Each structure stands twice: as structure tokens, then as C-alpha cells.
């Protein structure tokens, strides 16, 4: 959607925005996030665990992950230290070619993102990037930080995630003392950091417990009590506060029944099918399409149904496709990516390549 164009609310309702990728279900969709915590609280172990789990497709803190290529910039550690950490955490039986590592960089801000653009040209299936720590790639000095400067430093990273449909986590620090009731005010710096990011995770100790809070635009606010295994250096969830679930939507179940293994047709034809299941369905063809636009993400997440609109000369077509198990395709793609991957610690700096964001307007 053209951000400079002024549109009506009716035009907005007629648009469909395709859902962004999800890296960890219920916890980490594509976007730019901050993970903040005090020194030695275990941030790097948590991020190493996240990267490994996503690269192997194993659950992270009890939540399912979507296996993909991962890039971990461990900028305050040596290769030797991270090697020992990963072996201690996961052993040596499962080498992971989908997890790419880089140690140290002199690049900052937009120069770093230009390097990442080059890496993404050779590895377009990367869906998670962790930069540990953000301080190592900031452009300004501490004396210059303000709400405006903090916002402007995060904004390019946010734009990068929008272009590439990727989750990017910036590991950061917390301030020592704050009297605010909002735990996220502990994040070092001004509110401009969180204002520009899509969300944040806060790892901290309180009353003998280790807590992980999360907040964001597209993820539910939740709090987890964590436990750390000092032998394997792995985090586990002790308890998780109940999330506020989205209200039930009967139309999701009706579409699930109506499309069978997949279906394509006009909104009028779909409405006829749905009314065979529920004669009292309160929609017209155009209002049904608007409602489905708003349910695009939930159709995929809750029913495993890909939905999109397309135009033909004679009509607008609605397409519904069941999401199949893509495990074998992912393995094949991963093998291809591994063939042309750079050695660990070496990331090629290639010409940048822009791509379109996930939103798809259809007025």
C-alpha cells in the first residue's frame, strides 16, 4: 500500500493484507523487537536457544517454531566461546547448517543493514536475525541519545523486517533503577526505542524468580516464569500467564467446512455455499469479502487455510488453499541454501536487493 496516498475507510476495508511470517507461534511474528535484560541474566543463552530451536524446528519455551534459516550475530563473544556454549547446550550429534553465525563487526546502523541485504540475497529463506548486542551497532554516542535519535536508530531495522518478512531481535540492556510500574520502562534509553520497534521482551529477576515479559503490536502481552538449568544452560517455562484469546469467530468454522480440500470462485458463489450451512448468515457478497480480508491471518493460523483475492476480466476470484506439510520442501530448500552459504563468521557484502512487503491491497 502506498503510504503517501490518502484513502477512504471503504477502500481500506476492501484491501487484503497477507499475514506475515511467524517464527515462534504465539510469541514471535515477523517484525523488529528488543530483548532487554541486566548483564549476566542469561540473555545470550536465551537467544542461542531461540536460534537453535528455530533452525531445527524444535519448540522454544514450549511453543512450536517454524523451521527456517537463522542468522545470529554474536558480537560480544568469540567463536570459541559460542562453540563451547552450543555444545554444552545441544551436544555434537546435530550440526545445524541452517544456523549462520558472525562474530564481531565494525559496521553500524545502515552500513550493517547493507551487509545484511547482501547476505539475504544468497539466503532468502532466513526468517530470524538476532543481533547481540544492539549497542555494538548503534550509530550515535550516548551523549547524543534522545527520543528522536533512539527512534531514528531503530526505524531502519524495522523497515528491514518489513521488506524481508523476517523477525529481528536487538539484544539490549536495562537501566538499574526505575520506579515506573511499567516493567518495559526498564529498557535502557528513551521510549523512542520501543516506539519504533514492533515489540519487546524483558528478561529480569524479581523476588527470586526469572521473568520474561513480552509486549508488542501483533503479539499478545504475556508473562512467563523461567527456570535455568546450569548444567545444560537451557531455559524452560515454569508457568505462563493466561493469554487473552481472540473472540470466537463462527465464520472461520463455516469456511473450513465449505471449502473442502480447496476452493476457488466468486464471493457470491462462496456465499451460496456458506448459506447452505447457515441460512441466517448476515452477509452480502461485498461485506463477506471485507470480513474475510480481516480474517486472512486467522484462517491461516487457526485453520491452516491460505486465502487470497485475484482479479479476472469477468470477476474477482477468491482462492482458498489448504496448507500442506512442507517439511520435505523445506529440507530441499535448506540443502540448497547450505550449498552456497558463507563459512561461519564470513558474510558476503553484495549489492542490496529490495523486495515488496507482505501487504497486498485490492481496492
Coordinates of C-alpha atoms in Angstrom, one line a residue:
X1 CA 0.0 0.0 0.0
X2 CA 1.3 3.5 -0.9
X3 CA 1.9 5.2 2.4
X4 CA 1.7 8.6 0.8
X5 CA -1.8 8.0 -0.7
X6 CA -4.9 9.2 1.2
X7 CA -7.7 6.6 1.0
X8 CA -11.2 6.2 2.4
X9 CA -12.2 3.8 5.1
X10 CA -14.3 1.9 2.4
X11 CA -11.1 1.4 0.3
X12 CA -9.2 0.2 3.3
X13 CA -11.9 -2.4 4.1
X14 CA -11.7 -3.7 0.6
X15 CA -7.9 -4.3 0.9
X16 CA -6.4 -7.6 1.9
X17 CA -3.1 -7.7 3.9
X18 CA -1.5 -11.1 3.7
X19 CA -0.2 -12.4 7.0
X20 CA 3.4 -12.0 7.9
X21 CA 5.6 -15.0 8.7
X22 CA 5.6 -16.4 12.2
X23 CA 8.8 -17.7 13.7
X24 CA 7.5 -18.9 17.1
X25 CA 3.8 -19.5 17.5
X26 CA 2.1 -17.1 19.9
X27 CA 5.4 -15.4 20.6
X28 CA 7.4 -14.1 17.7
X29 CA 5.9 -13.0 14.4
X30 CA 8.0 -11.2 11.8
X31 CA 9.0 -7.7 13.0
X32 CA 11.7 -5.8 14.9
X33 CA 11.9 -6.5 18.6
X34 CA 14.1 -5.6 21.6
X35 CA 15.2 -8.1 24.1
X36 CA 16.4 -6.2 27.2
X37 CA 17.9 -7.5 30.4
X38 CA 20.6 -6.8 33.0
X39 CA 24.1 -8.1 32.5
X40 CA 24.5 -11.9 33.3
X41 CA 20.8 -12.5 33.5
X42 CA 21.1 -15.0 30.6
X43 CA 20.1 -13.1 27.5
X44 CA 22.7 -14.7 25.3
X45 CA 21.8 -18.2 26.4
X46 CA 18.2 -17.4 25.7
X47 CA 19.0 -16.1 22.2
X48 CA 21.3 -19.1 21.4
X49 CA 18.5 -21.4 22.4
X50 CA 16.0 -19.5 20.3
X51 CA 18.2 -19.6 17.2
X52 CA 18.9 -23.3 17.6
X53 CA 15.3 -24.2 18.1
X54 CA 14.2 -22.2 15.0
X55 CA 17.0 -23.6 12.9
X56 CA 16.0 -27.2 13.9
X57 CA 12.2 -26.7 14.1
X58 CA 12.0 -27.7 17.7
X59 CA 9.8 -26.0 20.3
X60 CA 11.1 -22.9 22.1
X61 CA 9.9 -22.4 25.6
X62 CA 7.1 -24.8 24.9
X63 CA 5.9 -23.0 21.8
X64 CA 6.1 -24.5 18.3
X65 CA 8.6 -23.0 15.9
X66 CA 8.6 -22.7 12.1
X67 CA 11.9 -24.1 10.9
X68 CA 14.0 -21.7 8.8
X69 CA 17.4 -20.3 8.1
X70 CA 18.7 -18.2 11.1
X71 CA 21.5 -15.6 11.3
X72 CA 23.0 -15.0 14.8
X73 CA 25.4 -12.0 15.1
X74 CA 27.1 -12.7 18.4
X75 CA 29.2 -9.5 18.6
X76 CA 30.4 -9.7 22.1
X77 CA 31.6 -13.3 22.1
X78 CA 34.3 -15.3 20.3
X79 CA 33.8 -18.3 18.1
X80 CA 35.4 -20.5 20.7
X81 CA 33.1 -19.3 23.4
X82 CA 29.9 -19.8 21.3
X83 CA 31.1 -23.2 20.1
X84 CA 31.5 -24.3 23.7
X85 CA 28.1 -22.9 24.6
X86 CA 26.3 -24.6 21.8
X87 CA 28.0 -28.0 22.5
X88 CA 27.1 -27.7 26.2
X89 CA 23.5 -26.8 25.4
X90 CA 22.8 -29.2 22.5
X91 CA 25.7 -31.7 22.2
X92 CA 27.5 -32.5 19.0
X93 CA 25.2 -35.0 17.3
X94 CA 23.1 -32.5 15.4
X95 CA 25.2 -30.0 13.4
X96 CA 22.9 -27.3 12.1
X97 CA 23.7 -25.9 8.6
X98 CA 20.6 -23.6 8.9
X99 CA 22.2 -21.6 11.7
X100 CA 24.6 -19.0 10.4
X101 CA 27.0 -17.2 12.8
X102 CA 29.0 -14.0 12.7
X103 CA 31.4 -12.7 15.4
X104 CA 32.4 -9.1 15.5
X105 CA 31.8 -6.2 13.1
X106 CA 32.9 -2.6 12.7
X107 CA 29.7 -1.8 10.8
X108 CA 26.9 0.2 12.4
X109 CA 23.3 1.2 11.6
X110 CA 22.6 1.4 7.9
X111 CA 26.0 0.1 6.9
X112 CA 25.3 -3.1 8.9
X113 CA 21.9 -3.4 7.2
X114 CA 23.5 -3.0 3.8
X115 CA 25.7 -6.0 4.7
X116 CA 22.6 -7.9 5.8
X117 CA 20.9 -7.1 2.4
X118 CA 23.9 -8.8 0.7
X119 CA 23.6 -11.9 2.9
X120 CA 19.8 -12.1 2.3
X121 CA 20.5 -12.2 -1.5
X122 CA 22.2 -15.6 -1.0
X123 CA 19.9 -16.7 1.8
X124 CA 16.3 -15.5 1.1
X125 CA 14.8 -18.1 3.4
X126 CA 16.2 -16.6 6.6
X127 CA 13.3 -15.7 8.9
X128 CA 15.2 -14.9 12.1
X129 CA 18.1 -12.5 12.8
X130 CA 19.5 -11.9 16.3
X131 CA 22.0 -9.0 16.9
X132 CA 23.7 -9.4 20.2
X133 CA 24.1 -6.6 21.2
X134 CA 22.4 -3.6 19.8
X135 CA 24.9 -1.3 21.5
X136 CA 27.7 -2.7 19.2
X137 CA 25.9 -1.5 16.1
X138 CA 24.4 1.8 17.2
X139 CA 25.5 4.9 15.2
X140 CA 25.2 7.6 17.8
X141 CA 27.1 8.1 21.1
X142 CA 25.5 8.0 24.5
X143 CA 25.7 11.8 24.9
X144 CA 23.5 12.3 21.8
X145 CA 20.7 9.9 22.7
X146 CA 17.2 11.4 22.8
X147 CA 13.7 10.2 21.9
X148 CA 14.2 11.3 18.3
X149 CA 17.7 9.7 18.0
X150 CA 16.6 6.5 19.6
X151 CA 13.5 6.3 17.3
X152 CA 15.6 7.0 14.2
X153 CA 18.2 4.3 15.1
X154 CA 15.5 1.6 15.4
X155 CA 13.5 2.7 12.4
X156 CA 15.9 1.3 9.7
X157 CA 15.9 -2.1 11.4
X158 CA 12.0 -2.0 11.5
X159 CA 11.9 -1.1 7.8
X160 CA 14.3 -4.0 7.0
X161 CA 12.0 -6.5 8.7
X162 CA 9.0 -5.1 6.7
X163 CA 10.8 -5.6 3.4
X164 CA 12.2 -9.1 4.1
X165 CA 9.3 -10.5 6.3
X166 CA 11.8 -11.5 9.0
X167 CA 11.9 -11.4 12.8
X168 CA 14.9 -9.3 14.0
X169 CA 15.8 -9.2 17.7
X170 CA 18.1 -6.5 19.1
X171 CA 19.6 -7.6 22.4
X172 CA 19.9 -4.6 24.7
X173 CA 20.4 -3.7 28.4
X174 CA 18.1 -2.4 31.1
X175 CA 18.7 0.5 33.4
X176 CA 19.5 -0.2 37.1
X177 CA 16.8 1.8 38.8
X178 CA 13.3 2.8 37.8
X179 CA 10.2 3.5 39.9
X180 CA 7.8 3.1 37.0
X181 CA 5.0 0.5 37.3
X182 CA 5.6 -0.4 33.6
X183 CA 8.3 -3.0 33.6
X184 CA 9.3 -2.1 30.0
X185 CA 10.4 1.4 31.3
X186 CA 13.4 -0.5 32.5
X187 CA 14.8 -0.7 28.9
X188 CA 17.9 1.5 28.7
X189 CA 17.3 4.6 26.7
X190 CA 14.2 6.6 25.9
X191 CA 10.8 5.4 24.9
X192 CA 11.8 6.1 21.3
X193 CA 13.4 2.6 21.1
X194 CA 10.1 0.8 21.9
X195 CA 8.1 3.4 20.0
X196 CA 9.8 2.5 16.7
X197 CA 10.1 -1.3 17.3
X198 CA 7.2 -3.8 16.9
X199 CA 7.6 -5.0 20.4
X200 CA 9.9 -6.0 23.2
X201 CA 10.9 -8.8 25.5
X202 CA 12.2 -8.1 29.0
X203 CA 14.2 -10.7 31.0
X204 CA 14.7 -9.9 34.7
X205 CA 15.0 -11.3 38.2
X206 CA 12.3 -10.5 40.8
X207 CA 11.8 -12.0 44.2
X208 CA 14.0 -15.0 43.4
X209 CA 12.3 -15.7 40.1
X210 CA 13.4 -15.0 36.5
X211 CA 10.6 -13.5 34.4
X212 CA 10.2 -13.0 30.7
X213 CA 7.6 -10.3 29.8
X214 CA 6.6 -9.6 26.2
X215 CA 4.6 -6.8 24.6
X216 CA 4.0 -5.7 21.1
X217 CA 1.7 -4.6 18.3
X218 CA 1.0 -8.0 16.9
X219 CA 1.7 -10.4 19.7
X220 CA -0.2 -10.9 23.0
X221 CA 1.1 -9.5 26.2
X222 CA 2.2 -12.3 28.4
X223 CA 4.5 -13.2 31.3
X224 CA 6.5 -16.3 31.7
X225 CA 8.3 -17.6 34.8
X226 CA 11.5 -19.3 33.6
X227 CA 13.9 -21.7 35.1
X228 CA 17.6 -22.0 34.1
X229 CA 19.4 -25.4 34.0
X230 CA 23.0 -24.5 34.9
X231 CA 24.3 -27.9 33.7
X232 CA 22.9 -27.6 30.1
X233 CA 22.4 -23.8 30.2
X234 CA 18.9 -24.2 28.8
X235 CA 15.8 -22.2 29.8
X236 CA 12.4 -23.8 30.5
X237 CA 9.0 -22.4 31.4
X238 CA 7.8 -22.9 34.9
X239 CA 4.5 -21.1 34.4
X240 CA 2.8 -18.9 31.8
X241 CA 0.1 -16.3 32.5
X242 CA -3.1 -17.0 30.5
X243 CA -3.2 -15.1 27.3
X244 CA -6.2 -13.1 26.2
X245 CA -7.6 -15.1 23.4
X246 CA -9.2 -13.6 20.4
X247 CA -13.0 -13.9 20.5
X248 CA -14.5 -16.9 18.7
X249 CA -15.4 -16.3 15.0
X250 CA -18.1 -18.6 13.6
X251 CA -17.3 -17.7 10.0
X252 CA -13.9 -19.4 10.4
X253 CA -15.6 -22.8 11.0
X254 CA -18.1 -22.2 8.2
X255 CA -15.3 -21.5 5.7
X256 CA -13.4 -24.5 7.0
X257 CA -16.4 -26.8 6.2
X258 CA -17.3 -25.1 2.9
X259 CA -14.1 -25.2 1.0
X260 CA -13.2 -28.9 1.4
X261 CA -9.6 -29.5 0.2
X262 CA -9.5 -26.2 -1.5
X263 CA -11.8 -23.9 -3.5
X264 CA -11.9 -21.0 -5.9
X265 CA -14.8 -18.9 -7.0
X266 CA -16.6 -15.5 -6.6
X267 CA -17.8 -14.1 -3.3
X268 CA -21.4 -14.7 -4.5
X269 CA -20.7 -18.4 -5.1
X270 CA -19.0 -18.7 -1.7
X271 CA -21.9 -17.0 0.0
X272 CA -24.2 -19.6 -1.5
X273 CA -22.1 -22.4 -0.1
X274 CA -21.9 -20.9 3.3
X275 CA -25.7 -20.3 3.5
X276 CA -26.3 -24.0 2.9
X277 CA -24.5 -24.5 6.2
X278 CA -26.0 -21.4 7.9
X279 CA -29.1 -19.9 6.2
X280 CA -29.1 -17.0 8.6
X281 CA -25.6 -15.8 7.7
X282 CA -25.7 -12.0 7.9
X283 CA -23.5 -11.0 4.9
X284 CA -23.8 -9.8 1.4
X285 CA -21.1 -10.7 -1.2
X286 CA -19.2 -7.5 -0.7
X287 CA -19.4 -7.5 3.1
X288 CA -18.4 -11.1 3.1
X289 CA -15.2 -10.3 1.2
X290 CA -14.4 -7.4 3.7
X291 CA -14.9 -9.8 6.6
X292 CA -12.6 -12.4 5.0
X293 CA -10.0 -9.7 4.4
X294 CA -9.9 -9.1 8.2
X295 CA -9.7 -12.9 8.9
X296 CA -6.8 -13.7 6.5
X297 CA -4.3 -14.2 9.3
X298 CA -6.7 -16.2 11.5
X299 CA -7.7 -18.5 8.6
X300 CA -4.0 -19.4 8.2
X301 CA -3.1 -19.7 11.9
X302 CA -6.3 -21.4 13.2
X303 CA -7.5 -23.4 10.2
X304 CA -4.4 -23.9 8.0
X305 CA -6.1 -22.2 5.1
X306 CA -4.3 -19.8 2.7
X307 CA -6.7 -17.2 1.4
X308 CA -6.2 -14.5 -1.2
X309 CA -8.0 -12.5 -3.8
X310 CA -7.3 -12.1 -7.5
X311 CA -8.9 -10.3 -10.4
X312 CA -10.0 -11.8 -13.7
X313 CA -11.6 -9.8 -16.6
X314 CA -15.0 -11.0 -15.7
X315 CA -14.9 -11.1 -11.9
X316 CA -12.9 -11.1 -8.7
X317 CA -11.9 -14.6 -7.6
X318 CA -11.4 -15.8 -4.0
X319 CA -9.0 -18.7 -3.6
X320 CA -8.7 -21.0 -0.6
X321 CA -5.9 -23.5 -0.3
X322 CA -5.2 -25.9 2.5
X323 CA -1.7 -25.6 3.9
X324 CA 0.1 -28.8 3.5
X325 CA 3.1 -30.2 5.3
X326 CA 6.1 -28.6 3.7
X327 CA 8.8 -30.5 5.6
X328 CA 10.3 -32.2 2.6
X329 CA 10.3 -28.9 0.5
X330 CA 12.0 -27.1 3.4
X331 CA 14.6 -29.8 3.7
X332 CA 15.3 -29.4 0.0
X333 CA 15.5 -25.6 0.2
X334 CA 17.7 -25.8 3.3
X335 CA 20.1 -28.2 1.5
X336 CA 20.3 -25.7 -1.4
X337 CA 20.9 -22.8 0.9
X338 CA 23.7 -24.7 2.7
X339 CA 25.5 -25.3 -0.6
X340 CA 26.1 -21.6 -1.2
X341 CA 26.3 -20.4 2.4
X342 CA 29.3 -18.5 3.5
X343 CA 31.6 -20.1 6.1
X344 CA 30.7 -19.3 9.7
X345 CA 31.8 -15.7 10.6
X346 CA 32.1 -14.6 7.0
X347 CA 29.1 -12.9 5.4
X348 CA 29.4 -11.6 1.8
X349 CA 28.7 -8.0 1.2
X350 CA 26.8 -7.9 -2.0
X351 CA 24.6 -5.3 -3.8
X352 CA 21.4 -4.8 -1.9
X353 CA 18.1 -6.1 -3.2
X354 CA 14.8 -4.7 -2.1
X355 CA 11.5 -6.7 -2.1
X356 CA 7.9 -5.9 -1.6
X357 CA 6.3 -6.2 1.8
X358 CA 3.7 -8.7 2.7
X359 CA 0.7 -6.4 2.4
X360 CA -1.4 -6.8 -0.8
X361 CA -4.0 -4.1 -1.4
X362 CA -7.0 -4.9 -3.6
X363 CA -9.4 -2.0 -3.7

